[in-house]
């Protein structure tokens, strides 16, 4: 029966890594669920371990909403640009993998132009939104990677 839980946890990790780049899947949460899948097994993580991972995941999920906006703001992107970055990210999912890179930039760039900014300012805002998105992806990958290391350590220890 343990193999069922190990397989479920591995599937959650796979979805977690996919969710780091696909905005509609909660990558870090799936990583935490992978550890929770071990609870009915002999490899169950301690409550303290789950508390630490849960705190890290909650922090990363919160930062996922803040970091792209901070990146955009750092490069003088307007609210229109931040909204465009989000919309471009969602549309970019359908044009994987290039859409995940060009979507945030293109959405912010076009929104900045609609907001009346010059082309140079729109490019700057698009770059800021893209950098913020990429930093957010790296944070999510790090948190799911952390969960994966703990999962492998628990299962194969």
Coordinates of N, CA and C in Angstrom, one line a residue:
X1 N 0.8 -1.2 0.0 CA 0.0 0.0 0.0 C 0.9 1.3 0.0
X2 N 2.1 1.1 0.6 CA 3.0 2.3 0.6 C 3.3 2.8 -0.8
X3 N 3.4 1.8 -1.7 CA 3.8 2.2 -3.1 C 2.7 3.1 -3.7
X4 N 1.5 2.9 -3.3 CA 0.4 3.8 -3.8 C 0.7 5.3 -3.4
X5 N 1.0 5.4 -2.1 CA 1.3 6.8 -1.5 C 2.5 7.4 -2.1
X6 N 3.6 6.5 -2.3 CA 4.8 7.0 -2.9 C 4.5 7.5 -4.3
X7 N 3.7 6.7 -5.1 CA 3.4 7.1 -6.5 C 2.6 8.4 -6.5
X8 N 1.6 8.5 -5.6 CA 0.8 9.7 -5.5 C 1.7 10.9 -5.2
X9 N 2.6 10.7 -4.2 CA 3.5 11.8 -3.9 C 4.4 12.2 -5.1
X10 N 4.9 11.2 -5.8 CA 5.7 11.5 -7.0 C 4.9 12.2 -8.0
X11 N 3.7 11.9 -8.2 CA 2.8 12.6 -9.2 C 2.6 14.0 -8.7
X12 N 2.4 14.2 -7.4 CA 2.3 15.6 -6.9 C 3.5 16.4 -7.2
X13 N 4.7 15.8 -7.0 CA 5.9 16.5 -7.3 C 6.0 16.9 -8.8
X14 N 5.7 15.9 -9.6 CA 5.7 16.2 -11.1 C 4.8 17.4 -11.4
X15 N 3.6 17.4 -10.9 CA 2.6 18.5 -11.1 C 3.2 19.8 -10.4
X16 N 3.9 19.6 -9.3 CA 4.5 20.8 -8.7 C 5.5 21.5 -9.6
X17 N 6.4 20.7 -10.2 CA 7.4 21.3 -11.1 C 6.7 21.9 -12.3
X18 N 5.7 21.2 -12.9 CA 5.0 21.8 -14.0 C 4.3 23.1 -13.6
X19 N 3.7 23.1 -12.4 CA 3.0 24.3 -11.9 C 3.9 25.5 -11.6
X20 N 5.2 25.2 -11.6 CA 6.1 26.4 -11.4 C 6.2 27.3 -12.6
X21 N 5.9 26.7 -13.8 CA 5.9 27.5 -15.0 C 4.6 27.7 -15.6
X22 N 3.6 26.9 -15.2 CA 2.2 27.0 -15.7 C 1.4 27.7 -14.6
X23 N 1.0 29.0 -14.9 CA 0.4 29.8 -13.8 C -0.9 29.2 -13.2
X24 N -1.6 28.3 -13.9 CA -2.9 27.8 -13.4 C -2.7 26.7 -12.4
X25 N -1.5 26.1 -12.3 CA -1.3 25.0 -11.4 C -0.5 25.6 -10.2
X26 N -0.9 25.2 -8.9 CA -0.2 25.7 -7.8 C 1.0 24.9 -7.4
X27 N 2.1 25.1 -8.1 CA 3.3 24.3 -8.0 C 3.8 24.1 -6.5
X28 N 4.0 25.1 -5.7 CA 4.5 24.9 -4.4 C 3.5 24.1 -3.5
X29 N 2.2 24.3 -3.7 CA 1.2 23.6 -3.0 C 1.3 22.1 -3.3
X30 N 1.4 21.8 -4.6 CA 1.6 20.4 -5.0 C 2.8 19.8 -4.4
X31 N 3.9 20.5 -4.2 CA 5.1 20.0 -3.6 C 4.8 19.6 -2.1
X32 N 4.0 20.5 -1.4 CA 3.6 20.2 -0.1 C 2.7 19.0 0.0
X33 N 1.8 18.9 -1.0 CA 0.9 17.7 -1.0 C 1.7 16.4 -1.2
X34 N 2.8 16.5 -1.9 CA 3.7 15.3 -2.1 C 4.2 14.8 -0.7
X35 N 4.6 15.7 0.2 CA 5.0 15.3 1.5 C 3.8 14.8 2.3
X36 N 2.7 15.4 2.1 CA 1.5 15.0 2.9 C 1.0 13.6 2.4
X37 N 1.3 13.2 1.2 CA 1.0 11.9 0.7 C 1.8 10.8 1.5
X38 N 2.9 11.2 2.1 CA 3.7 10.2 2.9 C 3.1 10.0 4.3
X39 N 2.2 10.8 4.7 CA 1.7 10.7 6.1 C 1.2 9.2 6.5
X40 N 0.5 8.5 5.6 CA 0.0 7.2 6.0 C 1.1 6.1 5.9
X41 N 2.3 6.5 5.6 CA 3.4 5.5 5.4 C 4.4 5.6 6.5
X42 N 5.3 4.6 6.5 CA 6.4 4.6 7.5 C 7.4 5.8 7.3
X43 N 7.4 6.4 6.1 CA 8.3 7.5 5.7 C 7.7 8.9 6.0
X44 N 6.7 8.9 6.9 CA 5.9 10.1 7.2 C 6.9 11.2 7.7
X45 N 6.8 12.4 7.2 CA 7.5 13.5 7.8 C 7.0 13.9 9.2
X46 N 7.9 14.5 9.9 CA 7.4 15.0 11.3 C 6.5 16.2 11.2
X47 N 5.7 16.4 12.2 CA 4.9 17.6 12.2 C 5.7 18.9 12.0
X48 N 6.9 18.9 12.7 CA 7.8 20.1 12.6 C 8.2 20.3 11.1
X49 N 8.6 19.3 10.5 CA 9.0 19.3 9.1 C 7.9 19.9 8.2
X50 N 6.7 19.4 8.4 CA 5.5 19.9 7.6 C 5.2 21.3 7.9
X51 N 5.4 21.7 9.2 CA 5.2 23.1 9.5 C 6.2 24.0 8.8
X52 N 7.4 23.6 8.8 CA 8.5 24.5 8.1 C 8.2 24.5 6.6
X53 N 7.9 23.4 6.0 CA 7.6 23.4 4.6 C 6.3 24.2 4.3
X54 N 5.3 24.0 5.1 CA 4.1 24.8 4.9 C 4.3 26.2 5.0
X55 N 5.1 26.7 5.9 CA 5.5 28.1 6.1 C 6.2 28.6 4.8
X56 N 7.2 27.8 4.4 CA 7.9 28.2 3.2 C 7.0 28.3 2.0
X57 N 6.1 27.3 1.8 CA 5.2 27.3 0.7 C 4.2 28.5 0.8
X58 N 3.7 28.8 2.0 CA 2.8 30.0 2.1 C 3.5 31.2 1.7
X59 N 4.8 31.4 2.1 CA 5.6 32.6 1.8 C 5.8 32.7 0.3
X60 N 6.2 31.6 -0.3 CA 6.4 31.6 -1.8 C 5.1 31.9 -2.5
X61 N 4.0 31.3 -2.1 CA 2.7 31.6 -2.8 C 2.4 33.1 -2.7
X62 N 2.6 33.7 -1.5 CA 2.4 35.1 -1.3 C 3.3 35.9 -2.2
X63 N 4.6 35.5 -2.2 CA 5.5 36.3 -3.0 C 5.3 36.1 -4.5
X64 N 4.6 35.0 -4.9 CA 4.3 34.8 -6.3 C 3.4 35.9 -6.8
X65 N 2.6 36.5 -6.0 CA 1.7 37.6 -6.4 C 2.4 39.0 -6.3
X66 N 3.4 39.1 -5.4 CA 4.0 40.4 -5.1 C 5.3 40.6 -6.0
X67 N 6.1 39.6 -6.2 CA 7.4 39.8 -6.9 C 7.2 40.3 -8.4
X68 N 6.3 39.7 -9.2 CA 6.1 40.3 -10.5 C 5.7 41.8 -10.5
X69 N 4.9 42.1 -9.6 CA 4.5 43.6 -9.5 C 5.6 44.4 -9.1
X70 N 6.4 43.9 -8.1 CA 7.6 44.7 -7.7 C 8.6 44.8 -8.8
X71 N 8.8 43.8 -9.6 CA 9.7 43.9 -10.8 C 9.2 44.9 -11.8
X72 N 7.9 44.9 -12.0 CA 7.3 45.9 -12.9 C 7.5 47.3 -12.4
X73 N 7.2 47.5 -11.1 CA 7.3 48.8 -10.5 C 8.7 49.3 -10.5
X74 N 9.6 48.4 -10.3 CA 11.1 48.8 -10.3 C 11.5 49.4 -11.6
X75 N 10.8 49.0 -12.7 CA 11.1 49.5 -14.0 C 10.1 50.5 -14.5
X76 N 9.4 51.1 -13.5 CA 8.4 52.2 -13.8 C 7.2 51.7 -14.6
X77 N 6.8 50.5 -14.4 CA 5.6 50.0 -15.1 C 4.3 50.5 -14.4
X78 N 3.3 50.9 -15.1 CA 2.1 51.3 -14.5 C 1.2 50.1 -14.1
X79 N 0.1 50.4 -13.4 CA -0.9 49.3 -13.1 C -1.4 48.6 -14.3
X80 N -1.5 49.4 -15.4 CA -1.9 48.7 -16.7 C -0.9 47.7 -17.1
X81 N 0.4 48.0 -16.9 CA 1.5 47.1 -17.3 C 1.5 45.9 -16.5
X82 N 1.2 46.0 -15.2 CA 1.2 44.9 -14.3 C 0.0 44.0 -14.6
X83 N -1.1 44.6 -14.9 CA -2.3 43.8 -15.3 C -2.0 43.1 -16.7
X84 N -1.4 43.8 -17.6 CA -1.0 43.2 -18.9 C 0.0 42.1 -18.7
X85 N 0.9 42.2 -17.8 CA 1.8 41.1 -17.5 C 1.0 39.8 -17.1
X86 N 0.1 40.0 -16.2 CA -0.7 38.9 -15.8 C -1.5 38.3 -16.9
X87 N -2.2 39.1 -17.7 CA -3.0 38.7 -18.8 C -2.1 38.0 -19.9
X88 N -0.9 38.5 -20.1 CA 0.0 37.9 -21.1 C 0.5 36.6 -20.6
X89 N 0.7 36.5 -19.3 CA 1.2 35.2 -18.7 C 0.1 34.1 -18.9
X90 N -1.1 34.5 -18.7 CA -2.2 33.5 -18.9 C -2.4 33.1 -20.3
X91 N -2.3 34.1 -21.2 CA -2.4 33.8 -22.6 C -1.2 33.0 -23.1
X92 N -0.1 33.3 -22.6 CA 1.2 32.6 -23.0 C 1.2 31.2 -22.7
X93 N 0.4 30.7 -21.7 CA 0.3 29.3 -21.4 C -0.1 28.5 -22.6
X94 N -0.9 29.0 -23.4 CA -1.4 28.3 -24.6 C -0.4 28.2 -25.7
X95 N 0.7 28.9 -25.6 CA 1.8 28.9 -26.6 C 3.1 28.5 -26.0
X96 N 3.0 27.5 -25.2 CA 4.2 26.9 -24.4 C 5.2 26.4 -25.4
X97 N 6.5 26.6 -25.2 CA 7.1 27.3 -24.1 C 7.4 28.8 -24.3
X98 N 7.4 29.2 -25.6 CA 7.8 30.6 -25.8 C 6.8 31.6 -25.3
X99 N 5.5 31.2 -25.2 CA 4.5 32.0 -24.7 C 4.7 32.4 -23.2
X100 N 5.4 31.5 -22.5 CA 5.6 31.8 -21.1 C 6.7 32.8 -20.9
X101 N 7.5 33.0 -21.9 CA 8.5 34.1 -21.8 C 8.0 35.4 -22.5
X102 N 7.4 35.2 -23.6 CA 7.0 36.4 -24.4 C 5.6 36.9 -23.9
X103 N 4.8 36.1 -23.3 CA 3.5 36.5 -22.8 C 3.6 37.6 -21.7
X104 N 4.3 37.4 -20.7 CA 4.4 38.5 -19.7 C 5.0 39.8 -20.2
X105 N 6.0 39.7 -21.1 CA 6.6 40.9 -21.7 C 5.6 41.5 -22.6
X106 N 5.1 40.7 -23.5 CA 4.1 41.3 -24.5 C 2.9 41.9 -23.9
X107 N 2.4 41.3 -22.9 CA 1.2 41.8 -22.2 C 1.5 43.1 -21.5
X108 N 2.6 43.2 -20.8 CA 3.0 44.5 -20.2 C 3.3 45.5 -21.2
X109 N 4.0 45.2 -22.2 CA 4.4 46.1 -23.3 C 3.2 46.7 -23.9
X110 N 2.3 45.9 -24.4 CA 1.0 46.4 -25.0 C 0.2 47.2 -24.1
X111 N 0.1 46.8 -22.8 CA -0.7 47.5 -21.9 C -0.1 48.9 -21.6
X112 N 1.2 49.0 -21.6 CA 1.9 50.2 -21.4 C 1.6 51.2 -22.5
X113 N 1.6 50.6 -23.7 CA 1.3 51.5 -24.9 C -0.1 52.0 -24.9
X114 N -1.0 51.1 -24.5 CA -2.4 51.5 -24.3 C -2.6 52.6 -23.3
X115 N -1.8 52.5 -22.2 CA -1.8 53.5 -21.1 C -1.2 54.9 -21.6
X116 N -0.6 54.9 -22.8 CA -0.1 56.2 -23.3 C 1.4 56.4 -23.1
X117 N 2.1 55.4 -22.7 CA 3.6 55.5 -22.5 C 4.3 55.4 -23.8
X118 N 5.5 55.9 -23.9 CA 6.3 55.9 -25.1 C 6.8 54.4 -25.3
X119 N 7.2 54.2 -26.5 CA 7.7 52.8 -26.8 C 8.9 52.4 -25.9
X120 N 9.8 53.3 -25.6 CA 10.9 53.0 -24.8 C 10.5 52.7 -23.3
X121 N 9.5 53.5 -22.8 CA 9.0 53.2 -21.5 C 8.2 51.9 -21.4
X122 N 7.5 51.6 -22.5 CA 6.7 50.3 -22.6 C 7.7 49.1 -22.6
X123 N 8.8 49.3 -23.3 CA 9.8 48.2 -23.4 C 10.4 48.0 -22.0
X124 N 10.7 49.1 -21.3 CA 11.3 49.0 -20.0 C 10.3 48.4 -19.0
X125 N 9.1 48.7 -19.1 CA 8.0 48.1 -18.2 C 7.9 46.7 -18.5
X126 N 7.9 46.3 -19.8 CA 7.8 44.9 -20.2 C 9.0 44.1 -19.7
X127 N 10.2 44.6 -19.7 CA 11.3 43.9 -19.2 C 11.2 43.7 -17.7
X128 N 10.8 44.8 -17.0 CA 10.6 44.7 -15.6 C 9.5 43.6 -15.2
X129 N 8.4 43.6 -15.9 CA 7.4 42.6 -15.7 C 7.9 41.2 -15.9
X130 N 8.7 41.0 -17.0 CA 9.3 39.7 -17.4 C 10.3 39.3 -16.3
X131 N 11.1 40.2 -15.8 CA 12.1 39.8 -14.8 C 11.4 39.4 -13.5
X132 N 10.4 40.1 -13.1 CA 9.6 39.8 -12.0 C 9.0 38.4 -12.1
X133 N 8.4 38.1 -13.2 CA 7.8 36.8 -13.5 C 8.9 35.7 -13.4
X134 N 10.1 35.9 -13.9 CA 11.1 34.9 -13.9 C 11.7 34.7 -12.5
X135 N 11.8 35.8 -11.7 CA 12.2 35.6 -10.3 C 11.1 34.8 -9.5
X136 N 9.9 35.1 -9.8 CA 8.8 34.3 -9.2 C 8.9 32.8 -9.5
X137 N 9.2 32.5 -10.8 CA 9.3 31.1 -11.2 C 10.5 30.4 -10.5
X138 N 11.6 31.1 -10.4 CA 12.8 30.6 -9.7 C 12.4 30.3 -8.2
X139 N 11.7 31.2 -7.6 CA 11.3 31.0 -6.2 C 10.4 29.7 -6.1
X140 N 9.5 29.6 -7.0 CA 8.6 28.4 -7.0 C 9.4 27.1 -7.2
X141 N 10.3 27.2 -8.2 CA 11.1 26.0 -8.4 C 12.0 25.6 -7.2
X142 N 12.5 26.6 -6.5 CA 13.3 26.3 -5.3 C 12.4 25.7 -4.3
X143 N 11.2 26.1 -4.1 CA 10.4 25.6 -3.0 C 10.0 24.1 -3.4
X144 N 9.6 23.9 -4.6 CA 9.3 22.5 -5.0 C 10.5 21.6 -5.0
X145 N 11.6 22.1 -5.4 CA 12.9 21.4 -5.3 C 13.2 21.0 -3.8
X146 N 12.9 21.9 -2.9 CA 13.1 21.6 -1.5 C 12.2 20.5 -1.1
X147 N 10.9 20.5 -1.5 CA 10.0 19.5 -1.2 C 10.4 18.1 -1.8
X148 N 11.0 18.2 -3.0 CA 11.4 17.0 -3.7 C 12.6 16.3 -3.0
X149 N 13.5 17.2 -2.5 CA 14.7 16.6 -1.7 C 14.2 16.0 -0.4
X150 N 13.3 16.6 0.3 CA 12.7 16.0 1.5 C 12.0 14.7 1.2
X151 N 11.2 14.7 0.1 CA 10.4 13.5 -0.3 C 11.4 12.4 -0.6
X152 N 12.4 12.6 -1.4 CA 13.3 11.5 -1.7 C 14.1 11.1 -0.5
X153 N 14.4 12.0 0.4 CA 15.1 11.6 1.6 C 14.2 10.7 2.5
X154 N 13.0 11.1 2.6 CA 12.0 10.3 3.4 C 11.8 8.9 2.8
X155 N 11.6 8.8 1.5 CA 11.2 7.6 0.8 C 12.4 6.6 0.8
X156 N 13.6 7.1 0.5 CA 14.7 6.3 0.3 C 15.7 6.2 1.5
X157 N 15.3 6.8 2.6 CA 16.2 6.8 3.8 C 16.1 5.4 4.5

